[in-house]
Coordinates of C-alpha atoms in Angstrom, one line a residue:
M96 CA -58.9 -130.0 -95.2
R97 CA -60.5 -130.9 -92.5
K98 CA -58.1 -129.6 -90.1
S99 CA -57.7 -126.2 -92.1
V100 CA -61.3 -125.8 -91.8
I101 CA -61.4 -126.5 -88.2
V102 CA -58.1 -124.0 -87.5
S103 CA -60.6 -121.4 -89.5
V104 CA -63.6 -121.9 -88.1
V105 CA -61.6 -121.3 -84.3
L106 CA -59.4 -118.0 -85.8
H107 CA -63.1 -116.5 -86.9
V108 CA -64.6 -117.1 -83.7
L109 CA -61.9 -115.6 -81.5
T110 CA -61.3 -112.4 -83.9
G111 CA -65.1 -111.9 -83.3
A112 CA -64.8 -112.5 -79.8
A113 CA -62.0 -110.4 -79.2
A114 CA -63.2 -107.7 -80.9
L115 CA -66.7 -108.0 -78.9
L116 CA -64.4 -108.4 -75.5
W117 CA -62.6 -105.2 -76.8
L118 CA -65.9 -103.4 -77.4
L119 CA -67.1 -104.2 -74.2
W120 CA -64.2 -103.5 -71.6
Y121 CA -62.7 -100.0 -73.6
F122 CA -66.0 -98.6 -74.6
I123 CA -69.3 -99.7 -73.7
P124 CA -69.9 -97.6 -70.4
V125 CA -71.2 -100.2 -68.0
G126 CA -70.2 -102.0 -64.3
N127 CA -67.3 -104.5 -63.9
L128 CA -69.8 -106.9 -62.5
V129 CA -72.0 -106.4 -65.7
K130 CA -68.7 -106.5 -67.6
G131 CA -67.6 -109.5 -66.0
L132 CA -70.6 -111.1 -66.6
A133 CA -70.7 -110.2 -70.5
T134 CA -67.3 -111.7 -70.8
L135 CA -68.5 -115.3 -69.4
L136 CA -71.5 -115.2 -71.7
I137 CA -68.8 -114.3 -75.0
G138 CA -66.9 -116.9 -73.9
I139 CA -69.8 -119.4 -73.6
L140 CA -70.9 -118.6 -76.7
A141 CA -67.4 -118.3 -78.6
G142 CA -67.0 -122.2 -77.2
W143 CA -70.6 -122.9 -78.7
L144 CA -69.6 -121.9 -82.4
V145 CA -66.5 -123.4 -81.9
W146 CA -68.2 -126.8 -81.2
K147 CA -70.6 -126.4 -84.1
G148 CA -68.3 -125.7 -86.3
C149 CA -65.9 -128.3 -85.9
R150 CA -68.9 -131.1 -85.8
R151 CA -70.4 -129.4 -89.0
R152 CA -70.0 -132.2 -91.5
E153 CA -69.5 -131.2 -95.3
M154 CA -72.8 -131.8 -97.3
P155 CA -72.1 -134.9 -99.8
A156 CA -72.4 -134.0 -103.4
D157 CA -74.5 -136.2 -105.3
G158 CA -75.9 -136.7 -108.6
T159 CA -73.9 -135.0 -111.5
L160 CA -71.3 -134.3 -109.4
S161 CA -70.9 -137.6 -106.8
S162 CA -68.3 -138.9 -109.2
F163 CA -66.7 -135.3 -110.0
E164 CA -63.7 -133.7 -108.1
L165 CA -63.9 -130.0 -109.3
P166 CA -60.3 -129.5 -110.6
L167 CA -57.7 -126.5 -109.6
L168 CA -58.7 -123.5 -111.3
D169 CA -56.4 -122.0 -113.7
T170 CA -58.4 -119.3 -115.1
Q171 CA -59.9 -116.2 -113.7
G172 CA -62.7 -116.2 -115.9
P173 CA -66.4 -117.5 -115.0
V174 CA -67.3 -120.1 -114.2
V175 CA -71.1 -121.0 -115.1
L176 CA -73.2 -123.3 -113.3
V177 CA -75.9 -124.6 -116.2
C178 CA -78.7 -125.9 -114.9
G179 CA -82.3 -126.1 -116.2
E180 CA -83.9 -128.3 -119.4
G181 CA -82.0 -130.4 -122.1
L182 CA -78.5 -130.5 -121.0
D183 CA -78.0 -134.1 -122.4
N184 CA -78.0 -131.8 -126.0
V185 CA -76.1 -129.5 -124.9
F186 CA -73.1 -131.5 -122.5
H187 CA -73.9 -135.0 -124.0
A188 CA -71.6 -137.1 -122.0
Q189 CA -69.0 -134.6 -120.9
Q190 CA -69.7 -132.5 -117.4
L191 CA -67.3 -129.3 -117.6
R192 CA -66.6 -127.4 -121.0
K193 CA -63.5 -125.2 -120.6
T194 CA -63.1 -122.1 -123.0
A195 CA -60.3 -119.7 -123.0
Q196 CA -63.1 -116.9 -121.3
G197 CA -64.4 -119.2 -118.8
W198 CA -65.8 -122.3 -117.9
W199 CA -69.3 -123.9 -118.1
L200 CA -70.5 -126.4 -115.2
R201 CA -72.8 -128.8 -115.6
V202 CA -75.7 -129.0 -112.4
G203 CA -78.3 -131.1 -114.0
D204 CA -81.9 -130.2 -111.7
V205 CA -82.0 -126.6 -110.5
S206 CA -83.1 -127.6 -107.1
R207 CA -78.9 -128.8 -107.3
L208 CA -77.3 -125.5 -107.4
T209 CA -77.2 -124.5 -103.8
D210 CA -75.5 -128.5 -103.3
V211 CA -73.1 -127.8 -105.8
V212 CA -72.1 -124.1 -104.5
R213 CA -71.3 -125.6 -101.1
S214 CA -69.2 -128.4 -102.8
I215 CA -67.3 -125.6 -104.7
Q216 CA -67.0 -123.8 -101.6
A217 CA -66.0 -127.1 -99.3
Q218 CA -63.0 -127.4 -102.4
Q219 CA -62.1 -123.7 -103.3
P220 CA -63.8 -121.1 -101.3
R221 CA -61.5 -118.4 -103.3
K222 CA -63.5 -119.4 -106.4
A223 CA -67.4 -118.7 -105.2
G224 CA -66.7 -115.0 -106.6
Q225 CA -66.1 -116.4 -110.2
L226 CA -69.6 -118.2 -110.5
S227 CA -72.8 -117.2 -112.3
V228 CA -75.8 -119.4 -113.0
M229 CA -77.2 -120.7 -116.3
Y230 CA -81.3 -121.5 -116.6
V231 CA -82.0 -123.4 -119.6
C232 CA -85.2 -123.1 -120.6
L233 CA -87.8 -124.8 -123.2
P234 CA -90.7 -124.2 -123.7
D235 CA -91.3 -125.9 -126.2
Q236 CA -91.1 -129.2 -123.7
H237 CA -94.1 -128.0 -121.5
Q238 CA -97.8 -128.8 -122.0
D239 CA -98.8 -126.7 -118.8
E240 CA -97.6 -123.0 -118.3
A241 CA -98.0 -123.6 -114.6
V242 CA -95.6 -126.4 -114.3
L243 CA -92.9 -123.6 -116.7
R244 CA -94.0 -121.5 -114.0
A245 CA -93.0 -123.9 -110.6
S246 CA -89.2 -124.2 -111.8
L247 CA -88.9 -120.8 -112.8
K248 CA -90.2 -120.2 -108.7
T249 CA -87.8 -123.4 -107.9
L250 CA -85.2 -121.2 -109.8
R251 CA -86.0 -117.9 -107.2
Q252 CA -86.0 -120.1 -104.2
Q253 CA -82.5 -121.4 -105.1
V254 CA -81.1 -117.9 -105.9
R255 CA -82.1 -116.8 -102.5
Q256 CA -80.2 -119.4 -100.5
L257 CA -77.1 -119.1 -103.0
S258 CA -77.1 -115.4 -101.9
M259 CA -77.4 -116.7 -97.9
V260 CA -74.6 -119.2 -98.9
T261 CA -72.1 -117.4 -100.6
G262 CA -73.0 -113.8 -98.9
F263 CA -73.9 -112.2 -102.3
T264 CA -75.6 -112.6 -105.5
L265 CA -74.6 -114.9 -108.0
P266 CA -75.3 -113.5 -111.5
V267 CA -78.4 -115.0 -113.5
V268 CA -78.6 -115.6 -116.9
L269 CA -81.9 -117.2 -118.9
N270 CA -81.1 -119.3 -121.9
C271 CA -84.4 -119.7 -123.9
E272 CA -84.9 -121.9 -127.2
F273 CA -87.7 -122.1 -129.0
S274 CA -88.5 -124.0 -132.0
G275 CA -89.0 -122.4 -135.8
P276 CA -86.8 -121.2 -138.3
E277 CA -82.8 -121.1 -136.8
T278 CA -81.2 -118.1 -135.7
P279 CA -78.2 -117.6 -134.1
W280 CA -77.6 -116.5 -130.0
V281 CA -79.6 -112.9 -129.3
I282 CA -78.0 -111.8 -125.8
V283 CA -80.1 -109.6 -124.5
R284 CA -78.3 -107.3 -122.0
G285 CA -80.2 -103.3 -121.6
D286 CA -81.9 -101.9 -123.8
K287 CA -79.8 -103.2 -127.1
P288 CA -79.8 -106.7 -128.1
I289 CA -77.0 -107.8 -129.7
V290 CA -76.6 -110.7 -132.1
C291 CA -73.6 -113.5 -132.3
P292 CA -73.6 -116.0 -135.3
A293 CA -71.4 -119.0 -134.9
N294 CA -67.6 -117.9 -135.6
E295 CA -68.5 -114.4 -136.4
S296 CA -68.0 -111.2 -134.9
A297 CA -71.1 -109.7 -132.6
L298 CA -73.3 -106.9 -134.3
A299 CA -76.6 -105.0 -132.8
F300 CA -79.9 -106.4 -133.5
A301 CA -80.7 -103.6 -135.6
D302 CA -78.1 -103.9 -137.9
W303 CA -78.2 -107.8 -138.8
Q304 CA -82.5 -108.0 -138.8
Q305 CA -81.6 -105.4 -141.9
T306 CA -80.1 -108.5 -144.1
Q307 CA -82.2 -109.8 -146.9
E308 CA -82.1 -113.0 -145.6
N309 CA -82.6 -112.4 -142.0
L310 CA -86.3 -110.4 -143.1
S311 CA -88.0 -113.5 -142.7
T312 CA -87.6 -114.6 -139.0
L313 CA -88.2 -111.2 -137.7
P314 CA -92.0 -111.2 -136.8
L315 CA -90.9 -115.1 -134.6
L316 CA -88.4 -113.8 -133.0
S317 CA -90.3 -110.3 -131.9
Q318 CA -93.0 -113.1 -130.6
T319 CA -90.3 -115.0 -128.7
F320 CA -89.3 -111.1 -126.7
D321 CA -92.9 -110.7 -125.9
F322 CA -93.4 -114.6 -124.6
I323 CA -90.4 -114.4 -122.2
R324 CA -91.5 -110.8 -120.8
E325 CA -95.1 -112.1 -120.5
A326 CA -94.6 -115.8 -119.4
L327 CA -90.7 -116.0 -118.0
L328 CA -89.6 -112.6 -116.7
D329 CA -93.0 -112.0 -115.0
E330 CA -92.4 -115.2 -112.5
L331 CA -89.3 -114.1 -111.7
E332 CA -89.3 -110.6 -111.3
K333 CA -93.2 -110.3 -109.5
A334 CA -93.5 -109.7 -105.5
D335 CA -93.4 -112.8 -103.9
R336 CA -93.7 -112.6 -99.8
L337 CA -91.4 -115.8 -99.6
Y338 CA -88.6 -115.6 -102.5
P339 CA -87.1 -112.0 -103.8
P340 CA -87.3 -111.7 -107.3
V341 CA -85.1 -112.4 -109.4
R342 CA -83.2 -109.3 -111.5
L343 CA -81.4 -111.4 -114.6
F344 CA -78.4 -110.6 -115.8
A345 CA -78.8 -111.3 -118.9
V346 CA -81.4 -113.0 -121.4
I347 CA -80.1 -115.4 -124.4
L348 CA -82.5 -116.7 -126.9
R349 CA -82.5 -118.4 -130.2
T350 CA -85.1 -120.3 -132.4
G351 CA -84.1 -123.6 -134.7
A352 CA -85.4 -126.8 -134.8
V353 CA -85.7 -128.0 -131.4
S354 CA -87.7 -131.2 -129.8
E355 CA -91.2 -130.2 -129.3
R356 CA -94.3 -131.4 -127.9
A357 CA -97.4 -131.2 -129.8
Q358 CA -99.6 -128.1 -128.2
S359 CA -96.5 -126.9 -126.4
V360 CA -97.1 -123.5 -124.4
W361 CA -94.5 -121.9 -127.2
S362 CA -96.7 -123.2 -129.6
L363 CA -100.6 -122.3 -127.9
W364 CA -98.7 -119.1 -126.9
L365 CA -98.0 -118.2 -130.1
Y366 CA -101.2 -119.4 -132.2
R367 CA -103.6 -117.2 -129.5
H368 CA -101.1 -113.8 -130.6
T369 CA -100.7 -114.6 -133.7
C370 CA -102.7 -117.2 -135.6
L371 CA -99.4 -118.7 -136.9
Q372 CA -98.9 -122.5 -136.5
L373 CA -95.5 -124.0 -136.3
P374 CA -94.6 -127.2 -138.3
Y375 CA -94.1 -130.2 -135.4
T376 CA -90.9 -131.7 -135.3
A377 CA -90.3 -135.1 -133.3
G378 CA -86.5 -135.3 -133.7
C379 CA -84.0 -132.8 -132.6
N380 CA -81.3 -131.4 -134.9
E381 CA -77.7 -130.7 -133.6
P382 CA -77.4 -126.9 -133.3
A383 CA -73.8 -125.4 -134.7
N384 CA -72.4 -123.7 -131.3
R385 CA -74.2 -125.5 -128.2
F386 CA -73.1 -122.7 -125.9
P387 CA -73.8 -119.0 -125.9
D388 CA -69.6 -118.0 -125.5
A389 CA -70.3 -114.4 -126.3
V390 CA -72.0 -113.9 -122.7
L391 CA -68.8 -115.0 -121.0
P392 CA -67.1 -111.5 -121.7
L393 CA -69.9 -109.7 -120.7
L394 CA -69.7 -111.8 -117.4
A395 CA -65.9 -111.5 -117.0
P396 CA -66.1 -107.7 -115.3
F397 CA -68.2 -109.2 -112.4
A398 CA -66.2 -112.5 -111.8
A399 CA -63.5 -112.5 -109.5
P400 CA -62.0 -115.0 -106.6
V401 CA -63.1 -113.8 -103.0
Q402 CA -60.4 -113.2 -100.2
G403 CA -61.3 -115.5 -98.0
G404 CA -64.3 -117.0 -98.2
Q405 CA -68.1 -116.2 -97.0
R406 CA -67.0 -116.7 -93.2
T407 CA -64.1 -114.2 -93.7
R408 CA -65.8 -112.5 -95.0
R409 CA -68.5 -112.1 -92.3
V410 CA -65.8 -111.9 -90.0
V411 CA -64.3 -108.5 -91.5
F412 CA -67.9 -107.2 -91.5
F413 CA -68.4 -108.0 -88.1
L414 CA -65.1 -105.9 -87.3
W415 CA -66.2 -103.5 -89.2
L416 CA -69.5 -103.4 -87.6
C417 CA -68.1 -103.2 -83.9
G418 CA -65.6 -100.3 -85.2
L419 CA -68.8 -98.2 -85.9
V420 CA -70.2 -99.2 -82.8
A421 CA -67.1 -98.2 -81.2
L422 CA -67.3 -94.5 -82.8
G423 CA -70.4 -94.2 -81.7
F424 CA -69.7 -95.1 -78.0
S425 CA -66.5 -93.0 -78.3
A426 CA -68.9 -90.0 -79.0
S427 CA -71.3 -90.3 -76.3
N428 CA -68.3 -91.2 -73.4
N429 CA -66.7 -87.5 -74.7
R430 CA -70.0 -85.8 -75.0
D431 CA -70.7 -87.3 -71.2
L432 CA -67.3 -86.0 -70.2
I433 CA -67.8 -82.4 -71.8
R434 CA -71.3 -82.6 -70.3
Q435 CA -69.8 -83.1 -67.0
I436 CA -67.3 -80.6 -67.0
G437 CA -69.1 -77.8 -68.6
A438 CA -72.0 -78.7 -65.2
D439 CA -69.0 -77.8 -63.2
L440 CA -68.3 -74.6 -65.0
Q441 CA -71.6 -73.5 -65.2
R442 CA -71.6 -74.3 -61.3
W443 CA -68.7 -72.2 -60.9
H444 CA -70.0 -68.8 -62.9
V445 CA -73.5 -69.0 -60.9
I446 CA -71.6 -69.0 -57.9
P447 CA -71.0 -65.5 -56.9
M448 CA -67.3 -65.2 -55.6
T449 CA -68.6 -63.2 -52.3
H450 CA -69.7 -66.7 -51.6
Y451 CA -66.9 -67.8 -50.0
A452 CA -67.8 -71.3 -48.7
P453 CA -69.9 -72.5 -52.0
K454 CA -67.3 -70.8 -54.2
A455 CA -64.4 -72.8 -52.5
Q456 CA -66.4 -76.2 -53.0
S457 CA -66.5 -75.3 -56.8
L458 CA -62.8 -74.3 -57.1
L459 CA -62.4 -78.0 -55.9
A460 CA -63.9 -79.6 -58.1
L461 CA -62.8 -77.6 -61.4
K462 CA -59.4 -78.1 -59.9
Q463 CA -59.7 -82.3 -59.6
D464 CA -61.1 -81.9 -63.4
A465 CA -58.6 -80.6 -64.2
L466 CA -55.6 -82.3 -62.9
L467 CA -57.7 -85.5 -64.2
L468 CA -57.3 -83.9 -67.9
E469 CA -53.7 -82.7 -67.1
R470 CA -52.8 -87.3 -65.9
W471 CA -54.3 -88.4 -69.3
Q472 CA -52.1 -85.7 -70.9
R473 CA -49.4 -87.5 -69.9
Q474 CA -50.0 -90.9 -69.7
G475 CA -52.7 -90.6 -72.9
E476 CA -56.6 -90.9 -73.1
P477 CA -58.7 -93.7 -71.9
M478 CA -59.2 -95.9 -74.9
R479 CA -63.2 -94.9 -74.4
Y480 CA -62.5 -91.3 -75.5
S481 CA -60.5 -91.8 -78.3
L482 CA -60.8 -92.6 -82.3
G483 CA -60.6 -88.8 -82.5
Y484 CA -62.9 -87.6 -80.6
Y485 CA -61.0 -87.0 -77.6
P486 CA -61.3 -82.3 -76.5
G487 CA -59.3 -82.6 -73.6
Q488 CA -56.7 -79.7 -74.5
R489 CA -59.6 -77.5 -75.6
L490 CA -61.3 -78.9 -71.5
W491 CA -58.0 -78.0 -70.0
L492 CA -58.2 -74.4 -71.2
V493 CA -61.3 -73.7 -70.2
L494 CA -61.1 -74.9 -66.8
Q495 CA -57.4 -73.1 -66.3
Q496 CA -59.4 -69.5 -67.3
A497 CA -61.9 -70.5 -65.0
I498 CA -59.4 -71.4 -62.1
D499 CA -57.5 -68.3 -62.4
T500 CA -60.5 -66.0 -61.9
Y501 CA -61.1 -67.7 -58.2
V502 CA -60.4 -64.2 -55.7
P503 CA -59.8 -65.5 -52.5
P504 CA -61.5 -64.4 -49.6
P505 CA -60.0 -61.2 -47.3
A506 CA -57.5 -62.2 -44.5
Q507 CA -59.5 -62.2 -40.7
E508 CA -57.9 -61.0 -37.6
L509 CA -57.4 -64.5 -35.4
K510 CA -58.6 -63.9 -31.8
P511 CA -55.9 -64.6 -29.5
V512 CA -57.0 -67.6 -27.2
P513 CA -56.3 -67.3 -23.3
K514 CA -53.6 -69.6 -22.5
I515 CA -54.5 -71.4 -19.1
V516 CA -51.5 -72.4 -17.0
R517 CA -53.0 -74.9 -14.4
L518 CA -51.3 -75.7 -11.0
D519 CA -51.9 -78.5 -8.6
S520 CA -52.7 -76.8 -5.1
M521 CA -50.9 -79.5 -2.9
S522 CA -47.7 -79.0 -4.8
L523 CA -48.1 -75.2 -3.7
F524 CA -50.2 -74.8 -0.4
D525 CA -50.1 -77.6 2.4
S526 CA -53.8 -79.3 3.4
G527 CA -56.0 -76.3 4.2
K528 CA -53.4 -73.8 3.9
A529 CA -52.9 -70.6 2.1
A530 CA -49.5 -69.7 2.7
L531 CA -46.9 -71.0 -0.2
K532 CA -44.9 -73.8 1.0
D533 CA -41.0 -74.0 0.9
G534 CA -40.4 -75.0 -2.4
S535 CA -43.2 -73.8 -4.6
T536 CA -41.0 -71.3 -5.9
K537 CA -39.2 -73.7 -8.4
V538 CA -42.8 -74.8 -9.5
L539 CA -44.1 -71.5 -10.1
V540 CA -41.3 -70.2 -12.3
N541 CA -40.8 -73.5 -14.5
A542 CA -45.1 -72.6 -15.2
L543 CA -45.0 -69.4 -15.6
V544 CA -42.6 -68.9 -18.3
G545 CA -45.2 -68.5 -20.8
I546 CA -47.2 -65.7 -18.7
K547 CA -46.1 -61.9 -19.6
A548 CA -47.9 -58.6 -18.6
K549 CA -48.8 -56.9 -21.7
P550 CA -51.2 -54.0 -21.6
G551 CA -54.4 -54.8 -22.5
W552 CA -54.1 -58.1 -21.2
L553 CA -55.2 -59.2 -17.8
I554 CA -53.4 -61.7 -15.9
V555 CA -57.1 -63.6 -14.6
V556 CA -55.8 -66.0 -11.2
S557 CA -58.2 -68.6 -10.2
G558 CA -58.1 -70.8 -7.1
H559 CA -60.4 -73.9 -6.8
T560 CA -60.8 -76.5 -4.3
D561 CA -62.8 -80.2 -4.1
N562 CA -65.5 -80.5 -2.3
T563 CA -64.3 -81.6 1.0
G564 CA -65.8 -79.3 4.1
S565 CA -67.5 -76.2 4.3
R566 CA -68.9 -74.7 0.8
Q567 CA -68.1 -71.2 2.7
L568 CA -64.7 -72.1 4.0
N569 CA -63.5 -73.9 0.8
Q570 CA -64.9 -70.5 -1.4
T571 CA -62.3 -68.5 0.9
L572 CA -59.4 -71.0 1.2
S573 CA -59.6 -70.9 -3.4
L574 CA -59.4 -67.1 -3.2
Q575 CA -56.5 -66.3 -0.5
R576 CA -54.6 -69.4 -2.3
A577 CA -55.1 -67.4 -5.5
E578 CA -54.1 -64.2 -3.7
A579 CA -50.8 -65.8 -2.4
V580 CA -50.2 -66.6 -5.8
R581 CA -51.1 -63.3 -7.2
N582 CA -48.8 -61.6 -4.4
W583 CA -45.7 -63.6 -5.8
M584 CA -46.1 -62.9 -9.4
R585 CA -46.5 -59.1 -7.9
D586 CA -43.2 -58.8 -5.9
T587 CA -41.2 -61.5 -7.9
G588 CA -41.8 -60.0 -11.6
D589 CA -42.6 -56.3 -10.0
V590 CA -46.0 -56.2 -12.0
P591 CA -48.1 -53.2 -11.3
E592 CA -50.9 -54.1 -9.2
S593 CA -53.4 -53.2 -12.4
C594 CA -52.6 -56.6 -14.5
F595 CA -54.3 -59.0 -12.1
A596 CA -57.3 -60.4 -11.1
V597 CA -58.3 -62.5 -8.6
Q598 CA -61.1 -64.9 -8.3
G599 CA -62.1 -67.9 -5.7
Y600 CA -64.4 -70.4 -7.2
G601 CA -64.3 -73.1 -3.9
D602 CA -65.9 -76.5 -5.5
S603 CA -68.2 -74.8 -8.2
R604 CA -66.2 -75.6 -10.7
P605 CA -64.8 -78.6 -10.9
I606 CA -63.1 -80.3 -13.7
V607 CA -63.5 -84.0 -12.7
S608 CA -65.8 -86.0 -10.5
N609 CA -65.0 -85.5 -6.6
D610 CA -65.9 -88.8 -6.4
T611 CA -62.7 -90.3 -6.3
T612 CA -59.1 -89.9 -5.0
D613 CA -57.5 -88.8 -8.1
G614 CA -60.5 -86.8 -9.2
R615 CA -60.4 -84.4 -6.0
A616 CA -56.7 -83.9 -6.6
Q617 CA -57.0 -82.9 -10.0
N618 CA -60.2 -80.2 -8.8
R619 CA -57.7 -79.2 -6.1
R620 CA -55.6 -76.3 -8.3
V621 CA -54.7 -72.7 -9.3
E622 CA -55.1 -71.1 -13.0
I623 CA -53.6 -68.4 -14.3
S624 CA -54.9 -67.1 -18.2
L625 CA -54.4 -64.1 -20.0
V626 CA -58.0 -61.9 -21.2
P627 CA -57.5 -59.8 -22.9
Q628 CA -58.8 -56.2 -21.3
A629 CA -58.8 -53.1 -23.1
D630 CA -57.6 -50.8 -19.8
A631 CA -55.8 -53.6 -18.0
C632 CA -51.8 -53.6 -17.3
R633 CA -51.7 -50.1 -17.9
I634 CA -49.3 -47.4 -15.8
P635 CA -50.7 -44.0 -15.2
G636 CA -48.6 -41.3 -17.1
I637 CA -47.0 -44.1 -20.0
T638 CA -48.7 -44.1 -23.0
P639 CA -49.4 -47.7 -24.4
P640 CA -47.2 -49.5 -27.4
S641 CA -49.3 -49.0 -30.8
S642 CA -49.6 -53.2 -30.6
Q643 CA -50.1 -55.9 -28.1
D644 CA -46.9 -57.0 -30.0
G645 CA -44.9 -53.8 -29.1
D646 CA -42.6 -53.3 -25.9
G647 CA -44.6 -53.9 -23.0
F648 CA -44.2 -55.0 -19.4
K649 CA -42.9 -58.7 -19.8
H650 CA -42.6 -61.4 -16.9

């Protein structure tokens, strides 16, 4: 049994820890660092609970049950735990009484109720649901009402502890026996008492009191009802800040020749209210039916085996609570998703369509949202959005409708970027000279393939030198070299003079520093570029083509 208890503790703790981790990693919207720390704490807590559960010793049963091992219950009826006063006259030397409708189990002192229930749970935990409590109260054996009420307070304390041990409230039956003329058991449940004569069928109290031989006992029975209400139920049901009131399942009473004390609580109360005095009897006659077996059928509907015991019920309740929390977080996560996409849609509708740049940024955000929803449609939505709340299909349709309304900006003509061809002066001219040297033709042909003369375009030829020598001479040399290149292009391609513009800049526009030999070599250059100009490259008397891309003068 010890090994099975340990296995049960481990399984229950692991189940609860798994439920917490499932809730943490799939539904609670926190960062991975927080999740990692929380996972570590859950692991430590689970290990501590397993260690504590394994070290918990079963409480030993002492007293009445010290030598009693609860047998396997072969009945589905109620098992009534009998505690209180005068049990020796009820059970005699027995500790257990079996009937076809249920069992009566002797507990003894009311303060031992919790220990006995724990022992039963340790041996047969599923049978805890069949337990009931009957407290036997004999007012004739008390001379002080405060002592009688103190025993009822102990009963309230035990009932509260039993609810904590079992996880539910056990039915409590109050059994009261009074001195006086002998009567059958009277069971009060609800507003219609019933009388249960021995070996006879039960009948309503109103029918029983109409019998001629029972008329003499009616005044005394009426006083017992009042005594139970004023002295016993008042103590059990009154408000208390420590223990909740006990709501009795039923009250069982009878009168008869019971052992009483002189000046008992019952006799004093009866004399104070009616001036009746009962004859004192030192002995106690054996009653015909010691046990109120008629109450067992009433308890039967409330007695059923418990599935899994208290620990299992707690785990089931914890899993149920985790499920509710998961539903709450799922609803919250879906609400945040709707708010995020709703904010992107609201921004989209607020921005005018003519504000092209912010409209394009808003369109990008909508497309990213739509792509995310499409991926979740193919692969399945994340767990944190599931549990029946996910609105992905509706959101995706709204996003697509908004994206379809986008109107792109009108196409703009791209301004042509002038093409610049840069020629090394040293490959075309001798040092300090402006005449093309032999072999420069091949360089010019290879370099100027992309330069074509067109109406509306001006071929600009500019010459540049380094800063060696006189500034004036450099400017003149650069202009002459530009003119030499222009003349070669004009004469070779038969290009009109109006297509060219010649400039000489000398050393005024270096592209790199002249402090090094390589820098000065790069600055000695001739640059040729095409620049748009409406009246450029036109032959008088010839109408220019309708487009710059039409037939023009090409080189």
